[in-house]
Amino acid sequence: MNTIDKLHYISQQSLTFSHLDAIKKALQAGCKWIQLRIKDESEESLSDYAFQAKLLCESYQAKLIINDYADIAVKSGADGLHLGEHDLPVHQARQLLGNGVIIGATANTFGQIVRHAHDGADYIGLGPYRFTQTKKNLSPVLGLEGYARIMEQVNAAKINIPVIAIGGILAEDIPAILQTGIYGVALSGAITNAADGAVAVKSIKQALSVPVLNSVHLN
């Protein structure tokens, strides 16, 4: 069984740096779980990014997760695939990728978590926590109350799957988010835009390692 990291870095680009630049910065800062998330690019371009990102991640002993594209995840030898709400169903992706590849799936409701868990997802990306400009067609914002409500349902249903909070999360949000029973967090700008990435990642990992009272423990 694959161990799911508590800190996921989601790649982004700007006018001054590429996805690969951002990934390299995150790796140098100490991130061990990288999701390559590229929208509005050709499949050929994305495939090239994936192969280069895989080499980068290998050099830092980090895992690479490809967002959306199952075929590119297979071709690039990525460690996993993350599926959005409107992508391939988890059970179909599992048939294509096999049991050795990590498959995560996005959810915005408890019902979606139930379906993904039943289909064999290895982890859930639950969000968005707050409004974020990195994603178009944003689902309803959940906030702390939404996380607490959904995680209570997850616990009551005895669904033992790591749930990762995602969407506009800042480092200072982490302690309160963990109190809801959330397993870990996915960040982008909080790492990409940090003045000192290594200091930021160290602080984030420390926050994620603090034992939380009354939370759901997920292995």
Short mmCIF file of C-alpha atoms in Angstrom, two decimals:
data_model
loop_
_atom_site.label_atom_id
_atom_site.label_comp_id
_atom_site.label_asym_id
_atom_site.label_seq_id
_atom_site.Cartn_x
_atom_site.Cartn_y
_atom_site.Cartn_z
CA MET A 1 0.00 0.00 0.00
CA ASN A 2 1.29 3.44 -0.92
CA THR A 3 1.83 5.91 1.90
CA ILE A 4 0.08 9.20 1.20
CA ASP A 5 2.14 12.27 2.06
CA LYS A 6 0.51 14.92 4.25
CA LEU A 7 1.86 17.77 2.11
CA HIS A 8 0.95 17.88 -1.58
CA TYR A 9 2.39 20.57 -3.83
CA ILE A 10 0.27 21.56 -6.84
CA SER A 11 2.25 23.03 -9.71
CA GLN A 12 1.49 26.45 -11.14
CA GLN A 13 3.12 28.91 -13.54
CA SER A 14 3.22 32.65 -14.04
CA LEU A 15 4.58 35.14 -16.56
CA THR A 16 8.03 34.77 -14.98
CA PHE A 17 8.30 31.05 -14.20
CA SER A 18 7.12 27.75 -15.69
CA HIS A 19 5.53 24.71 -14.07
CA LEU A 20 8.93 23.01 -14.10
CA ASP A 21 10.56 26.04 -12.43
CA ALA A 22 7.90 25.94 -9.72
CA ILE A 23 8.28 22.18 -9.26
CA LYS A 24 12.05 22.49 -8.94
CA LYS A 25 11.65 25.20 -6.30
CA ALA A 26 9.19 23.03 -4.36
CA LEU A 27 11.53 20.03 -4.54
CA GLN A 28 14.51 22.09 -3.42
CA ALA A 29 12.37 23.37 -0.54
CA GLY A 30 11.71 19.82 0.62
CA CYS A 31 8.38 18.79 -0.96
CA LYS A 32 8.15 15.05 -1.62
CA TRP A 33 4.75 14.91 -3.30
CA ILE A 34 4.29 16.87 -6.53
CA GLN A 35 1.14 17.12 -8.61
CA LEU A 36 1.64 18.35 -12.16
CA ARG A 37 -1.53 20.28 -12.91
CA ILE A 38 -1.59 21.93 -16.34
CA LYS A 39 -4.69 23.22 -18.07
CA ASP A 40 -5.22 24.62 -21.58
CA GLU A 41 -2.10 23.04 -23.10
CA SER A 42 -1.77 20.49 -25.89
CA GLU A 43 -1.40 16.85 -24.87
CA GLU A 44 2.00 16.80 -26.58
CA SER A 45 3.20 19.74 -24.51
CA LEU A 46 1.79 18.24 -21.32
CA SER A 47 3.48 14.94 -22.06
CA ASP A 48 6.83 16.71 -22.41
CA TYR A 49 6.28 18.46 -19.10
CA ALA A 50 5.41 15.14 -17.46
CA PHE A 51 8.61 13.39 -18.58
CA GLN A 52 10.75 16.30 -17.39
CA ALA A 53 8.86 16.55 -14.10
CA LYS A 54 9.33 12.80 -13.54
CA LEU A 55 13.10 13.16 -13.94
CA LEU A 56 13.13 16.08 -11.53
CA CYS A 57 11.09 14.21 -8.94
CA GLU A 58 13.26 11.11 -9.24
CA SER A 59 16.37 13.18 -8.54
CA TYR A 60 14.79 14.34 -5.26
CA GLN A 61 13.22 10.96 -4.36
CA ALA A 62 9.78 12.55 -4.65
CA LYS A 63 6.50 11.23 -6.02
CA LEU A 64 4.95 12.69 -9.18
CA ILE A 65 1.18 12.73 -9.60
CA ILE A 66 -0.33 13.72 -12.96
CA ASN A 67 -3.58 15.67 -12.91
CA ASP A 68 -6.37 14.44 -15.24
CA TYR A 69 -4.46 12.55 -17.95
CA ALA A 70 -4.32 8.78 -17.33
CA ASP A 71 -2.46 8.02 -20.56
CA ILE A 72 0.25 10.57 -19.76
CA ALA A 73 0.58 9.19 -16.24
CA VAL A 74 1.24 5.76 -17.77
CA LYS A 75 3.64 6.95 -20.49
CA SER A 76 5.71 9.15 -18.18
CA GLY A 77 6.02 6.50 -15.48
CA ALA A 78 4.44 8.84 -12.93
CA ASP A 79 3.70 7.51 -9.46
CA GLY A 80 0.07 8.45 -9.63
CA LEU A 81 -2.94 10.15 -11.18
CA HIS A 82 -5.31 12.73 -9.71
CA LEU A 83 -8.82 12.84 -11.15
CA GLY A 84 -11.07 15.89 -11.14
CA GLU A 85 -14.83 15.86 -10.64
CA HIS A 86 -15.48 15.57 -14.39
CA ASP A 87 -12.64 13.21 -15.31
CA LEU A 88 -12.49 9.44 -15.75
CA PRO A 89 -14.15 7.49 -12.89
CA VAL A 90 -11.68 6.01 -10.40
CA HIS A 91 -12.59 2.39 -11.16
CA GLN A 92 -11.92 2.91 -14.88
CA ALA A 93 -8.61 4.60 -14.17
CA ARG A 94 -7.66 1.69 -11.92
CA GLN A 95 -8.30 -0.74 -14.76
CA LEU A 96 -5.95 1.27 -16.98
CA LEU A 97 -3.20 1.96 -14.44
CA GLY A 98 -3.26 -1.14 -12.23
CA ASN A 99 -2.93 -1.45 -8.47
CA GLY A 100 0.63 -0.16 -8.21
CA VAL A 101 -0.23 3.40 -9.21
CA ILE A 102 -1.65 5.93 -6.74
CA ILE A 103 -5.06 7.31 -7.70
CA GLY A 104 -6.54 10.34 -6.01
CA ALA A 105 -9.86 12.01 -6.72
CA THR A 106 -11.42 15.40 -6.11
CA ALA A 107 -14.55 15.70 -3.99
CA ASN A 108 -16.79 18.52 -2.79
CA THR A 109 -19.40 16.44 -0.94
CA PHE A 110 -19.61 13.42 1.36
CA GLY A 111 -21.44 11.50 -1.36
CA GLN A 112 -18.54 11.97 -3.75
CA ILE A 113 -16.11 10.72 -1.10
CA VAL A 114 -18.24 7.59 -0.64
CA ARG A 115 -18.22 6.92 -4.38
CA HIS A 116 -14.47 7.46 -4.78
CA ALA A 117 -13.67 5.30 -1.75
CA HIS A 118 -15.93 2.52 -3.07
CA ASP A 119 -14.21 2.75 -6.46
CA GLY A 120 -10.79 2.28 -4.86
CA ALA A 121 -9.26 5.77 -4.65
CA ASP A 122 -6.09 5.96 -2.52
CA TYR A 123 -6.85 9.47 -1.26
CA ILE A 124 -9.39 12.27 -1.64
CA GLY A 125 -8.73 15.93 -2.42
CA LEU A 126 -11.57 17.74 -0.63
CA GLY A 127 -12.28 21.36 -1.43
CA PRO A 128 -12.15 24.13 -2.09
CA TYR A 129 -11.36 25.46 1.36
CA ARG A 130 -11.73 29.04 0.15
CA PHE A 131 -11.94 30.87 -3.16
CA THR A 132 -8.91 30.32 -5.39
CA GLN A 133 -8.01 31.78 -8.76
CA THR A 134 -6.00 28.70 -9.78
CA LYS A 135 -9.14 26.78 -10.73
CA LYS A 136 -11.94 27.59 -13.14
CA ASN A 137 -15.56 26.47 -12.50
CA LEU A 138 -14.96 26.38 -8.77
CA SER A 139 -17.20 24.12 -6.68
CA PRO A 140 -18.97 25.56 -3.59
CA VAL A 141 -16.46 26.76 -0.99
CA LEU A 142 -16.46 24.46 2.08
CA GLY A 143 -14.51 26.36 4.74
CA LEU A 144 -13.89 24.93 8.20
CA GLU A 145 -17.57 24.24 8.84
CA GLY A 146 -17.87 22.26 5.63
CA TYR A 147 -14.78 20.21 6.42
CA ALA A 148 -15.95 19.50 9.96
CA ARG A 149 -19.39 18.39 8.76
CA ILE A 150 -18.06 16.14 6.00
CA MET A 151 -15.28 14.62 8.12
CA GLU A 152 -17.84 13.80 10.83
CA GLN A 153 -19.80 11.89 8.18
CA VAL A 154 -16.64 10.15 6.95
CA ASN A 155 -15.82 9.07 10.49
CA ALA A 156 -19.35 7.88 11.20
CA ALA A 157 -19.34 5.83 7.99
CA LYS A 158 -15.95 4.33 8.98
CA ILE A 159 -14.39 5.37 5.68
CA ASN A 160 -10.66 4.99 6.25
CA ILE A 161 -9.14 7.04 3.45
CA PRO A 162 -6.75 10.01 3.68
CA VAL A 163 -8.59 13.26 2.94
CA ILE A 164 -6.46 16.17 1.71
CA ALA A 165 -7.73 19.73 2.05
CA ILE A 166 -7.27 21.80 -1.10
CA GLY A 167 -8.12 25.21 -2.47
CA GLY A 168 -6.65 28.55 -1.44
CA ILE A 169 -5.04 27.19 1.74
CA LEU A 170 -2.38 29.23 3.54
CA ALA A 171 0.17 27.90 6.02
CA GLU A 172 -1.59 29.61 8.92
CA ASP A 173 -4.83 27.75 8.08
CA ILE A 174 -3.34 24.32 8.75
CA PRO A 175 -3.83 23.90 12.54
CA ALA A 176 -7.55 24.72 12.35
CA ILE A 177 -8.04 22.53 9.26
CA LEU A 178 -6.40 19.55 10.98
CA GLN A 179 -8.81 19.92 13.90
CA THR A 180 -11.63 18.88 11.56
CA GLY A 181 -10.05 15.46 11.05
CA ILE A 182 -8.44 16.28 7.71
CA TYR A 183 -5.32 14.17 7.01
CA GLY A 184 -3.19 16.66 5.08
CA VAL A 185 -3.16 19.69 2.80
CA ALA A 186 -2.44 20.54 -0.83
CA LEU A 187 -0.73 23.88 -1.38
CA SER A 188 0.44 25.89 -4.34
CA GLY A 189 0.95 29.62 -3.89
CA ALA A 190 1.95 29.30 -0.23
CA ILE A 191 5.08 27.47 -1.42
CA THR A 192 5.57 28.91 -4.92
CA ASN A 193 5.47 32.50 -3.67
CA ALA A 194 7.40 31.98 -0.44
CA ALA A 195 10.46 34.20 -0.04
CA ASP A 196 12.33 31.20 1.39
CA GLY A 197 10.77 27.95 0.21
CA ALA A 198 12.78 25.72 2.55
CA VAL A 199 11.73 27.70 5.62
CA ALA A 200 8.10 27.70 4.47
CA VAL A 201 8.02 23.94 3.81
CA LYS A 202 9.75 23.15 7.11
CA SER A 203 7.16 25.23 8.97
CA ILE A 204 4.28 23.59 7.08
CA LYS A 205 5.60 20.09 7.78
CA GLN A 206 5.96 20.93 11.47
CA ALA A 207 2.35 22.11 11.57
CA LEU A 208 1.23 18.89 9.86
CA SER A 209 3.15 16.72 12.35
CA VAL A 210 1.55 18.16 15.50
CA PRO A 211 -0.81 15.62 17.12
CA VAL A 212 -4.42 16.74 16.94
CA LEU A 213 -6.93 15.99 19.69
CA ASN A 214 -10.35 14.61 18.76
CA SER A 215 -9.45 14.19 15.11
CA VAL A 216 -9.98 11.24 12.81
CA HIS A 217 -6.78 9.17 12.60
CA LEU A 218 -6.11 7.91 9.09
CA ASN A 219 -3.27 5.57 8.24
#
